[in-house]
Amino acid sequence: MTVAPFPTTRRSVVLALASDDAAARTRAFDTLVALYWKPLYKYARVAWRRTREDAEDLTQSFFVRAFEKESLATYDASKASFRTFLRLLFDRSISNEQKASARIKRGGGEVHLDFDAAEAEIGRDEPRGATPEEYFQAEWVRSVFGVAVDRLRERCDATDFELFEAYDLDDDRTLTYRDLATRFGFAETTVTNHLAATRRRFREIVLDTLREVTATDAEFRAEAKSLLGAKA
Amino acid sequence: MRFLSDDAIAHLREVAELPDAGDRYRVIRELGRGGMGVVYEVHDAELDRSVAMKVIADPHSEARTIARLEHPGIVPVHDAGRLPDGRLFYTMKLVRGTRLDAFARESHPRTELLRIFTRVCDAVAFAHANGVVHRDLKPENVMVGEFGAVLVMDWGTTAIAGTPGYMAPEQQRGSEADARTDVHALGAMLSFLLRGEKDRRLNAIASKATATNPADRYANAQELGADVTRFLDGEPVTAYRENVFEQLGRLAVRYQMLIALIAAYLLMRAIVFFWFRL
């Protein structure tokens, strides 16, 4: 049996940004904020060398203006990937110093963006000779994988996630399947099987997430190839 | 959101790309990749053992090619089939050891490296005798096992294969590869193993094997391996015409034990002779 390499279960939020349905637009916007706020904030801090206060204001105001003016809906998939479009829009916003006191709001309340956490992350993996574009892309990948890990935690069995977390998320690469089997009281084969299944689930979630933030199938395949080396 | 380090992201990319290997096999990690496919370490649930699985990028009869080569120097194929995503795979013995390129960088005596090389020639000669040409021989495709085994890997590559530095000129031009194409790669491999070597006979063997004109090379891997064996045994090699002094030097090395015994005997006789004269 041949299975489709890319699941198509989630609707693209990029397309939903241009929807007539205000609720759908808001949901799409929230997803975009979740995936993009941290890469953009770090990009402003590292690539544009802005102060923390500046970067916070620029990030907040960028999303507020983008939502109010519906500028994201002007995205043309034939010209660039959505990721590039968003970065260029942000570049323009920084050039114009479009700071504002406005704050992103969802459902009437202010959205808390954890700038302290983002600030702590800057410098943990120092970019080595990367161009601003490469830096932004690397942070975007970190964000997509981070969101996918959160979604995996919500959707899979707690023990399976603990196994995945211990073996695949921890920076200690000396751990073996045998160590995990001992720690969790499983047979080594069980560890192998559960990890394989959880990784498959993780891959599906990453691809679902990419499907959400791309507008066309070609863009989706290009991003999937760049992120996972997945064969189109 | 949990912070993922660059290392964690690189690892996640790798594991997320691991293929679904069906019910029988569970992929553990990627071992290596090349133009012809990717090799993974997988666990065979049916036989409860680890094996190597090669997922082939382009469908062709690679597994069948290798399966008919039963030789101690060639990695045996266990199984072949299709992954759930439709790609072809075959499994083979998981060879644990050191790749020859890494092995050669460690400090091993020249004789040991040459003995390994002759075993590579044996395996390639066996393949040639069965009508199979490797096309991509290089130190990276030879594994020196933990218990002294020498295995040639990555068989069954297509005509477009080859690695710069090892590819024969006719292969670079896109001509049909034959046994002499592999002889060129073996010669380049010998040069790699002999870096900085001063011995003219060994350098002549490598030069003959890598001759630009295929007709000037050894006809096959067996002839090349035999010349290296002759060198190891202190016999004259076909690739180099020795002068009288070189012949004497070689014979002195070859018969050094006998010469030492005769010298000791003569010395003893001389001591006895002078002792009684006094």
Tab-separated table of C-alpha atoms in Angstrom, chain A residues 1-3 121 124-125 128 141-143 145-147 150 164-165 167-169 171 173 177 189 192-193 196 199-200 202-203 226-229, chain B residues 1-13 15-22 26-29 43 45 48 57 83-87:
chain	number	residue	atom	x	y	z
A	1	MET	CA	0.000	0.000	0.000
A	2	THR	CA	1.291	3.441	-0.837
A	3	VAL	CA	0.426	6.241	1.524
A	121	GLU	CA	16.986	31.709	24.450
A	124	ARG	CA	21.941	29.733	23.903
A	125	ASP	CA	22.665	28.652	20.348
A	128	ARG	CA	27.712	31.196	13.594
A	141	VAL	CA	12.379	25.977	12.295
A	142	ARG	CA	12.928	26.052	16.075
A	143	SER	CA	9.477	27.568	16.485
A	145	PHE	CA	9.416	22.145	15.989
A	146	GLY	CA	8.636	23.713	19.383
A	147	VAL	CA	4.937	24.065	18.507
A	150	ASP	CA	3.748	20.991	22.386
A	164	PHE	CA	10.376	10.688	23.228
A	165	GLU	CA	11.380	13.535	25.526
A	167	TYR	CA	15.637	10.146	23.978
A	168	ASP	CA	14.873	12.678	21.243
A	169	LEU	CA	14.643	16.049	22.998
A	171	ASP	CA	20.832	16.945	24.518
A	173	ARG	CA	23.193	11.680	23.230
A	177	TYR	CA	17.493	2.180	24.127
A	189	THR	CA	11.815	-3.917	21.660
A	192	THR	CA	11.999	0.721	19.817
A	193	ASN	CA	8.354	0.297	18.793
A	196	ALA	CA	9.134	4.712	16.212
A	199	ARG	CA	8.345	9.867	15.878
A	200	ARG	CA	5.868	9.076	13.127
A	202	PHE	CA	5.720	13.932	15.482
A	203	ARG	CA	6.484	13.957	11.777
A	226	SER	CA	13.741	22.123	3.684
A	227	LEU	CA	12.608	21.143	7.177
A	228	LEU	CA	12.615	17.367	7.032
A	229	GLY	CA	14.280	16.510	3.756
B	1	MET	CA	7.093	26.191	24.670
B	2	ARG	CA	10.164	24.089	25.420
B	3	PHE	CA	13.447	25.472	24.070
B	4	LEU	CA	15.008	23.108	21.555
B	5	SER	CA	18.775	23.398	21.125
B	6	ASP	CA	20.412	23.267	17.685
B	7	ASP	CA	21.572	19.727	18.501
B	8	ALA	CA	18.032	18.672	19.485
B	9	ILE	CA	16.645	20.162	16.253
B	10	ALA	CA	19.283	18.385	14.154
B	11	HIS	CA	18.411	15.128	15.929
B	12	LEU	CA	14.647	15.691	15.499
B	13	ARG	CA	15.155	16.364	11.792
B	15	VAL	CA	14.510	10.972	13.422
B	16	ALA	CA	11.480	12.617	11.797
B	17	GLU	CA	12.925	11.666	8.445
B	18	LEU	CA	13.365	8.034	9.419
B	19	PRO	CA	11.062	5.984	7.217
B	20	ASP	CA	8.183	3.834	8.362
B	21	ALA	CA	9.808	0.451	7.826
B	22	GLY	CA	6.653	-1.632	8.151
B	26	ARG	CA	11.828	-0.626	13.338
B	27	VAL	CA	14.255	2.061	12.287
B	28	ILE	CA	16.779	2.978	14.964
B	29	ARG	CA	19.062	5.501	13.246
B	43	HIS	CA	15.703	-3.838	14.423
B	45	ALA	CA	11.434	-7.897	15.250
B	48	ASP	CA	15.221	-10.063	17.209
B	57	ALA	CA	16.175	6.036	-4.263
B	83	LEU	CA	8.307	0.109	2.451
B	84	PRO	CA	4.734	1.242	3.185
B	85	ASP	CA	5.496	4.459	1.249
B	86	GLY	CA	6.339	2.408	-1.843
B	87	ARG	CA	10.112	2.766	-1.833
